C-alpha atoms as an extended CHARMM CRD file, in Angstrom:
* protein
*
       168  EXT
         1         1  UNK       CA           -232.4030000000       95.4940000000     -185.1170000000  PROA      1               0.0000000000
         2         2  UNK       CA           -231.8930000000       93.6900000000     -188.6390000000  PROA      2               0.0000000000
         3         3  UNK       CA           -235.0310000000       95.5360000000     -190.4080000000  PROA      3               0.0000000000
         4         4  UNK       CA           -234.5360000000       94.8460000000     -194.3460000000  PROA      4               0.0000000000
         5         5  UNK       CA           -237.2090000000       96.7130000000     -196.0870000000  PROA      5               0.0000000000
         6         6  UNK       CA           -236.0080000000       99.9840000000     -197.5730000000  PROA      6               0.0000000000
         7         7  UNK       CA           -238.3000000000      102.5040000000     -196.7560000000  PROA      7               0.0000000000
         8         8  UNK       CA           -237.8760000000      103.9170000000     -192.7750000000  PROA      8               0.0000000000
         9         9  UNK       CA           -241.0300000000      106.1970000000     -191.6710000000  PROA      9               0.0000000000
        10        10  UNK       CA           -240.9240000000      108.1070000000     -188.2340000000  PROA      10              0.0000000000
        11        11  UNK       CA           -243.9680000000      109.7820000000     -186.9650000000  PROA      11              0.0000000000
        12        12  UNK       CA           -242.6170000000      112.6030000000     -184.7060000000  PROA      12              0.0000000000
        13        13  UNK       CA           -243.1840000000      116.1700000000     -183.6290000000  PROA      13              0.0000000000
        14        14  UNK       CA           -240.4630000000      118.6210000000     -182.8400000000  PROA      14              0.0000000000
        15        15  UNK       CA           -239.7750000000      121.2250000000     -180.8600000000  PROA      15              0.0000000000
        16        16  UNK       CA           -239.3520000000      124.7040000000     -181.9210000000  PROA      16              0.0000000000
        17        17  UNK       CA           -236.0790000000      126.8030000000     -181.3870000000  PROA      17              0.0000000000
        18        18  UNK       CA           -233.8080000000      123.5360000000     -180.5800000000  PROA      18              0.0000000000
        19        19  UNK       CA           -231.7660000000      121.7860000000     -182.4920000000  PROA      19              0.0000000000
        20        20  UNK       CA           -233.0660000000      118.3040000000     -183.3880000000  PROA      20              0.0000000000
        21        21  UNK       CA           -231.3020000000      115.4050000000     -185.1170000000  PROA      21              0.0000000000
        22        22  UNK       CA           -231.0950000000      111.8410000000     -185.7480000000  PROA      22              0.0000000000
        23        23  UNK       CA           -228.6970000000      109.0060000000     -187.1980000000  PROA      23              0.0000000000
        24        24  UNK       CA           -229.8720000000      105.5880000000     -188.8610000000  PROA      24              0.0000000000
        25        25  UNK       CA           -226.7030000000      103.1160000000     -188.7500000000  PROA      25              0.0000000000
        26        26  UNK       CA           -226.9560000000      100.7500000000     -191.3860000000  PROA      26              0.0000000000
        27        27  UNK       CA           -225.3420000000       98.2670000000     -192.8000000000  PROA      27              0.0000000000
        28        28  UNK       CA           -224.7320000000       97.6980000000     -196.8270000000  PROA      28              0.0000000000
        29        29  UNK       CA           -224.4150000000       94.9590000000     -199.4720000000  PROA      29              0.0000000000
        30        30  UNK       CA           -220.6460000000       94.2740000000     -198.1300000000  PROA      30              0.0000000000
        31        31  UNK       CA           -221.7390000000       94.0290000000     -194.6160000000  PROA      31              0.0000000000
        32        32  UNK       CA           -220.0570000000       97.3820000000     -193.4070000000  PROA      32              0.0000000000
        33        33  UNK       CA           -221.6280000000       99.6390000000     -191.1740000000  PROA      33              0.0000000000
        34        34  UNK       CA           -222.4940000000      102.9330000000     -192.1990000000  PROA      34              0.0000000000
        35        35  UNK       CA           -224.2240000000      106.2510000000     -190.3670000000  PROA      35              0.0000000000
        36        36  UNK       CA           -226.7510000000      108.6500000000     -192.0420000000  PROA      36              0.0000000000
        37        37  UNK       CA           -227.2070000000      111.4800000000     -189.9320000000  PROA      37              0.0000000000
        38        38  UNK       CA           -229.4690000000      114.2560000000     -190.0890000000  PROA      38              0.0000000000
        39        39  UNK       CA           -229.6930000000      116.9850000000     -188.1230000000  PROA      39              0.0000000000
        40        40  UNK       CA           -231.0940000000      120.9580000000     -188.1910000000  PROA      40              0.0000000000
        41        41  UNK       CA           -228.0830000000      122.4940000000     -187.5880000000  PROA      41              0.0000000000
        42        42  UNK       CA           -226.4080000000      120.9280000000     -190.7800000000  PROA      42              0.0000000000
        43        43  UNK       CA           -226.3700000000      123.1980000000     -193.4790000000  PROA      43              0.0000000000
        44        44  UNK       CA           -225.1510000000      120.6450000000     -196.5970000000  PROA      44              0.0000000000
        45        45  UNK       CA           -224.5860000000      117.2630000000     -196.8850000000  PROA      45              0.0000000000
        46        46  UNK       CA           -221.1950000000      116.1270000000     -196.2890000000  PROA      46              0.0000000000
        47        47  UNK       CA           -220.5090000000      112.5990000000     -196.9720000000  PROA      47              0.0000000000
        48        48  UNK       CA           -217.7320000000      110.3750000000     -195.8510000000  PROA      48              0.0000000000
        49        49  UNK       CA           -216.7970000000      106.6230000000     -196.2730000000  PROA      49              0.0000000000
        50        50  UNK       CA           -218.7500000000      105.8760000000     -193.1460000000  PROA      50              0.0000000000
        51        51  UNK       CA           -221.1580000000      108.3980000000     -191.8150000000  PROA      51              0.0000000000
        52        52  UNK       CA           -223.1050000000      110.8820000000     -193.9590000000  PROA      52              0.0000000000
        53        53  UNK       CA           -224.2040000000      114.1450000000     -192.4360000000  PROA      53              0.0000000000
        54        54  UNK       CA           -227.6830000000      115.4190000000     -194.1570000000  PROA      54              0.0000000000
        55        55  UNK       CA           -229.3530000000      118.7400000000     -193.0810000000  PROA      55              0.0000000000
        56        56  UNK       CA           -233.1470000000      119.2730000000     -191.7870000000  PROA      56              0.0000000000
        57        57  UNK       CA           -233.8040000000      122.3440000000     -193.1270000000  PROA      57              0.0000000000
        58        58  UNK       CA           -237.7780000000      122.2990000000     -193.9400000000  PROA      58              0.0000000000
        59        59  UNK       CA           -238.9960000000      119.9480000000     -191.0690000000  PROA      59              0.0000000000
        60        60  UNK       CA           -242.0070000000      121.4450000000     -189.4890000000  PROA      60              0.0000000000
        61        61  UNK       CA           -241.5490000000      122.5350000000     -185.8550000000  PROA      61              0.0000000000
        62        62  UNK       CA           -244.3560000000      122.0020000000     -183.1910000000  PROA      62              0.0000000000
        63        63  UNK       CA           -246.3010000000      119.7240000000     -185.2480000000  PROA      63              0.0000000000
        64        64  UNK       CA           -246.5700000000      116.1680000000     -186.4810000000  PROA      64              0.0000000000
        65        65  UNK       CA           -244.8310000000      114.9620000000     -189.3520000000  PROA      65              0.0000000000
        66        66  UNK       CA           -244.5110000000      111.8640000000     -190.9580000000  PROA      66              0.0000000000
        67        67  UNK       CA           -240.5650000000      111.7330000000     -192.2090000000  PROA      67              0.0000000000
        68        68  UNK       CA           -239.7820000000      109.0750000000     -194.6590000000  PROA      68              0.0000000000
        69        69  UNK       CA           -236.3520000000      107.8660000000     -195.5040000000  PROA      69              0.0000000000
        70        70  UNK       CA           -235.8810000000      105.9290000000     -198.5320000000  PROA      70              0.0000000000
        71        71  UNK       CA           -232.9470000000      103.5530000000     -197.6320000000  PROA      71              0.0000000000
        72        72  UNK       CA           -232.7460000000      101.8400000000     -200.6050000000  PROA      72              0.0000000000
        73        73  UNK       CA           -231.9760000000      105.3150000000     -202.5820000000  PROA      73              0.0000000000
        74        74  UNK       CA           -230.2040000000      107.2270000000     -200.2990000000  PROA      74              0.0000000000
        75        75  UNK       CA           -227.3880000000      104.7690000000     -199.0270000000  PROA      75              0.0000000000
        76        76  UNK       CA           -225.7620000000      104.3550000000     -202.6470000000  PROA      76              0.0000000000
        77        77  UNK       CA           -226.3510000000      108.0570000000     -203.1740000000  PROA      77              0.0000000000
        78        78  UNK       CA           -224.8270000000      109.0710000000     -199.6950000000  PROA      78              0.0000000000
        79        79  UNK       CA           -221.7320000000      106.7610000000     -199.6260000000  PROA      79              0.0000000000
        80        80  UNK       CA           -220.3260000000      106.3100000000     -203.7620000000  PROA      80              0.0000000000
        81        81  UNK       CA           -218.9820000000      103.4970000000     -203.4190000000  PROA      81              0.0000000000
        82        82  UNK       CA           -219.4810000000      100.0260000000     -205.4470000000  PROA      82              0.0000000000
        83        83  UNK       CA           -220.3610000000       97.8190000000     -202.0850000000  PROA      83              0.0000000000
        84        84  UNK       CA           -222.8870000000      100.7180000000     -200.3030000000  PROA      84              0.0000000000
        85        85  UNK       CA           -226.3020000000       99.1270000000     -201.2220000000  PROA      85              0.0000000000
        86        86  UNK       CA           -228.4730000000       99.1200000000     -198.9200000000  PROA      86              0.0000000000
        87        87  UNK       CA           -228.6810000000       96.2250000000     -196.6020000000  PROA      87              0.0000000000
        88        88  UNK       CA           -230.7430000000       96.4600000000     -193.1290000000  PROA      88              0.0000000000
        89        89  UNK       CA           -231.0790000000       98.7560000000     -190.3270000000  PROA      89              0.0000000000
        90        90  UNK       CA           -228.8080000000       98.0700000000     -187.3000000000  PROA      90              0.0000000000
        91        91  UNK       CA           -229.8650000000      100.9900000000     -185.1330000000  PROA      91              0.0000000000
        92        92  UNK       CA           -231.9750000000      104.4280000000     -184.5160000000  PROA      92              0.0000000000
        93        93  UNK       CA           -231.0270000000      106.7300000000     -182.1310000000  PROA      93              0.0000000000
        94        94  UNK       CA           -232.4650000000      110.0610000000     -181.7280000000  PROA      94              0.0000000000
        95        95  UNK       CA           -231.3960000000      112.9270000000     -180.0280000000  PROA      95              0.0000000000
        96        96  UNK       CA           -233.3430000000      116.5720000000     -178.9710000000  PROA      96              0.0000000000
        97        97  UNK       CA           -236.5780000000      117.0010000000     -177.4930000000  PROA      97              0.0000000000
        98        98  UNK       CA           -239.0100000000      115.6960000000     -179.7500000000  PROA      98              0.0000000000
        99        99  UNK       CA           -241.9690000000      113.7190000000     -179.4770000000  PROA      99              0.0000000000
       100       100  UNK       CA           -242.4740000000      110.0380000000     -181.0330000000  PROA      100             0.0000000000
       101       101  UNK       CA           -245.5710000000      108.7200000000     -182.3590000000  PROA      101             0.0000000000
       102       102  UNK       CA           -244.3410000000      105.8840000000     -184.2470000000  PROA      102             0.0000000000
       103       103  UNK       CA           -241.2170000000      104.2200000000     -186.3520000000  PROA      103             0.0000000000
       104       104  UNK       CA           -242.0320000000      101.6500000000     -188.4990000000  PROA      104             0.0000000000
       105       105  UNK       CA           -240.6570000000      100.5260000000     -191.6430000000  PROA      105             0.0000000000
       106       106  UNK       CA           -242.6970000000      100.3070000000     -195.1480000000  PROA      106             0.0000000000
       107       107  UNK       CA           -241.8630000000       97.3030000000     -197.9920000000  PROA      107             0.0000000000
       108       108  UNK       CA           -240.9290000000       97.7950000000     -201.5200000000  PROA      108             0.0000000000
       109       109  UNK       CA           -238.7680000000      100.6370000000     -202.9290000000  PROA      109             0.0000000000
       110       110  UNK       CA           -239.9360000000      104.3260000000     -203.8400000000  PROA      110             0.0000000000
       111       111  UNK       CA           -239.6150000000      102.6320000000     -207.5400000000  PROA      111             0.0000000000
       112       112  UNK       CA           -242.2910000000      101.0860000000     -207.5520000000  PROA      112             0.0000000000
       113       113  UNK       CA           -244.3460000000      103.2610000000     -205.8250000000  PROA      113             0.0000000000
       114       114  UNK       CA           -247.8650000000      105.1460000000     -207.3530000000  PROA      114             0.0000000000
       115       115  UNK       CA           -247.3480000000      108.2310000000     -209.6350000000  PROA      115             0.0000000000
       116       116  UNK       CA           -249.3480000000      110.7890000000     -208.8360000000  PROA      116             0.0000000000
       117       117  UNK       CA           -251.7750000000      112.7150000000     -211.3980000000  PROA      117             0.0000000000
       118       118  UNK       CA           -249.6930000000      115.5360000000     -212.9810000000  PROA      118             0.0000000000
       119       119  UNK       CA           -250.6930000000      119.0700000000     -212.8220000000  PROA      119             0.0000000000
       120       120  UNK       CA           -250.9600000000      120.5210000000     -216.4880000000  PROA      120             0.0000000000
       121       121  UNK       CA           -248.1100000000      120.8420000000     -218.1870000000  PROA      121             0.0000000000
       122       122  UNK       CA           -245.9610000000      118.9030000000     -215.5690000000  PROA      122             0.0000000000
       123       123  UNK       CA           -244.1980000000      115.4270000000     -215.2800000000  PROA      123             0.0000000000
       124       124  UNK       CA           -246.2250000000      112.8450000000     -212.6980000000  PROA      124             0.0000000000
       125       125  UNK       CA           -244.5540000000      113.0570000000     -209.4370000000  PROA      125             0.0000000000
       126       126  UNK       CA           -244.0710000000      110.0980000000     -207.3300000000  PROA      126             0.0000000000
       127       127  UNK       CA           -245.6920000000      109.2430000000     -204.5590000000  PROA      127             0.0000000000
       128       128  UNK       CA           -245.4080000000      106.8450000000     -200.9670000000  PROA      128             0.0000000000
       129       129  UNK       CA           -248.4400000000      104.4020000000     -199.5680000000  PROA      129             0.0000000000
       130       130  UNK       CA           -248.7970000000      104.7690000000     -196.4110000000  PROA      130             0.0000000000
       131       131  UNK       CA           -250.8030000000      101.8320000000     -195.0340000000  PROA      131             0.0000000000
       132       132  UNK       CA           -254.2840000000      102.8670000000     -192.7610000000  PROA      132             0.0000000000
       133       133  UNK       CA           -253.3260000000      101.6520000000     -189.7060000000  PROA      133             0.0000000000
       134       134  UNK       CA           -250.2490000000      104.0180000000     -189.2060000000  PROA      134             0.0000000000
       135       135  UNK       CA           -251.7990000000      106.9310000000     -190.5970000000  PROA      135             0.0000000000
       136       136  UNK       CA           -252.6920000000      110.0770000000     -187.8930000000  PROA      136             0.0000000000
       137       137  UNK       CA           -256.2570000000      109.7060000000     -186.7280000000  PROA      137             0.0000000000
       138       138  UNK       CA           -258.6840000000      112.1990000000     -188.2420000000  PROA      138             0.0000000000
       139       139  UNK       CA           -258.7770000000      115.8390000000     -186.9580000000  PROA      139             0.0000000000
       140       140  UNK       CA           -254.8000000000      115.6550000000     -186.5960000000  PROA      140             0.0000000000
       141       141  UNK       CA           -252.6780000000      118.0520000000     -188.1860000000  PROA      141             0.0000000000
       142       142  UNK       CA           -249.5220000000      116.2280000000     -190.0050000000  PROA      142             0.0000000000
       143       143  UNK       CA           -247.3140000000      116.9380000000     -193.0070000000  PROA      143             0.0000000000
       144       144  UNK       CA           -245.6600000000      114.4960000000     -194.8710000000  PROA      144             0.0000000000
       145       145  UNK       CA           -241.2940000000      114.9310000000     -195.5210000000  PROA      145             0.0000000000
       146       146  UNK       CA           -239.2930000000      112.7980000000     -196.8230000000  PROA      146             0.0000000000
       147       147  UNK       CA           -235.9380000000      112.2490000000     -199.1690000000  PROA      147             0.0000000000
       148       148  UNK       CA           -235.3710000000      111.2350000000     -202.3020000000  PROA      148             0.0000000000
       149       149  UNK       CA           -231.7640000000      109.8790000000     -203.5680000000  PROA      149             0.0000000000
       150       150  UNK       CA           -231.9900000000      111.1430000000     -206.7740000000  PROA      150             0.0000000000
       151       151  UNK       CA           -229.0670000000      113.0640000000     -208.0220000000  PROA      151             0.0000000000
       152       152  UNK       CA           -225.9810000000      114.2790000000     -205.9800000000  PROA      152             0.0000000000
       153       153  UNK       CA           -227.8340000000      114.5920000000     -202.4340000000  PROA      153             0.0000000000
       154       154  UNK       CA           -231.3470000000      113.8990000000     -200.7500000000  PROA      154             0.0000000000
       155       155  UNK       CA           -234.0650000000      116.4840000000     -201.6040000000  PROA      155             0.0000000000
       156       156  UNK       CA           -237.8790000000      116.8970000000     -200.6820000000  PROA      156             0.0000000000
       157       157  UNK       CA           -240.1210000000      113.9810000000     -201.7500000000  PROA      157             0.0000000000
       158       158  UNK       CA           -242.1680000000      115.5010000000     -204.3520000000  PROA      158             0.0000000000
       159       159  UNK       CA           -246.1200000000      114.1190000000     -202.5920000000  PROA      159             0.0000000000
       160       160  UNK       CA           -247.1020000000      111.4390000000     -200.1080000000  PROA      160             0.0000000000
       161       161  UNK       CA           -250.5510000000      110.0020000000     -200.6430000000  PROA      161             0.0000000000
       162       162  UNK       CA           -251.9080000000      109.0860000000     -197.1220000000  PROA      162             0.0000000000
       163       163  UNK       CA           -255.4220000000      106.8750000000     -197.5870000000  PROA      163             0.0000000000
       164       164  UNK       CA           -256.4240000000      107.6920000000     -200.6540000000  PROA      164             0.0000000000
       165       165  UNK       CA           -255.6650000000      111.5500000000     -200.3340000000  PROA      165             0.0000000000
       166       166  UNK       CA           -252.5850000000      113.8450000000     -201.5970000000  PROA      166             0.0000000000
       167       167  UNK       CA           -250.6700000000      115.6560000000     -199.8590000000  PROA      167             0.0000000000
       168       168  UNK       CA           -248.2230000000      118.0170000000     -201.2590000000  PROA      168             0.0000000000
């Protein structure tokens, strides 16, 4: 596959009651190949020097949801090690009954991404761009999940703008 930029988004929608998971294999800054897989029947993350297992607790069942994966953050966070920058994509594979609008991949890293406006007496929160032309069509009910590789293990992105709009 050999996608470089560092942000992976997968439009998808799936199915209540049954587990669903999926695993990115990558590949870092010392050429080694590495698996992040998430899954809803993971309850913590477990890392090891090659595969990193990272629960789906709070995706939405039975509707759409845009799920963005930070590559560039969570691949040092996931495997501590000195050589486990992130590097390209070499594979998706998805497993449970689920359906797929789109995959796509989004330049530029969460960095140096728009801040959103900050609530009263709260920091700005960070937020993704997510170009137009892959957004849901109007009328479509989505939410917006993601990880951020901040401190000792992925968490909830904090918002996603989508055109122009937040979504919390």
């Amino acid at each position: 596959m050999g996608a470089t930029q560092p942000i992976l988004a997968m439009q998808l929608r799936a199915s209540g009651g049954a587990n669903f998971s999926f695993e990115v294999r990558v590949r870092d800054a010392a050429d080694a190949r590495r698996r992040l897989v998430f899954s809803s029947s993971f309850s913590e993350v477990r890392p090891t020097p090659l595969h990193c297992q990272v629960p789906l607790r709070d995706l939405p069942r039975d509707e759409w949801v845009t799920l963005l994966l930070p590559l560039v953050e969570l691949v040092p966070v996931c495997f501590s090690s000195g050589s486990a920058g992130y590097r390209s994509i070499d594979a998706i594979v998805i497993r449970g009954e689920c359906s797929i609008r789109k995959i796509f991949t989004l330049r530029g890293d969460t960095q140096a991404q728009a801040w959103t406006e900050s609530r009263a007496g709260e920091t700005p929160r960070q937020a993704i761009v997510i170009p137009r032309e892959c957004d849901f069509p109007p009328g479509v009910r989505a939410a917006a999940h993601g990880f951020r590789g901040s401190d000792a293990a992925p968490r909830p992105l904090d918002a996603l703008v989508l055109n122009a709009g937040i979504i919390c």
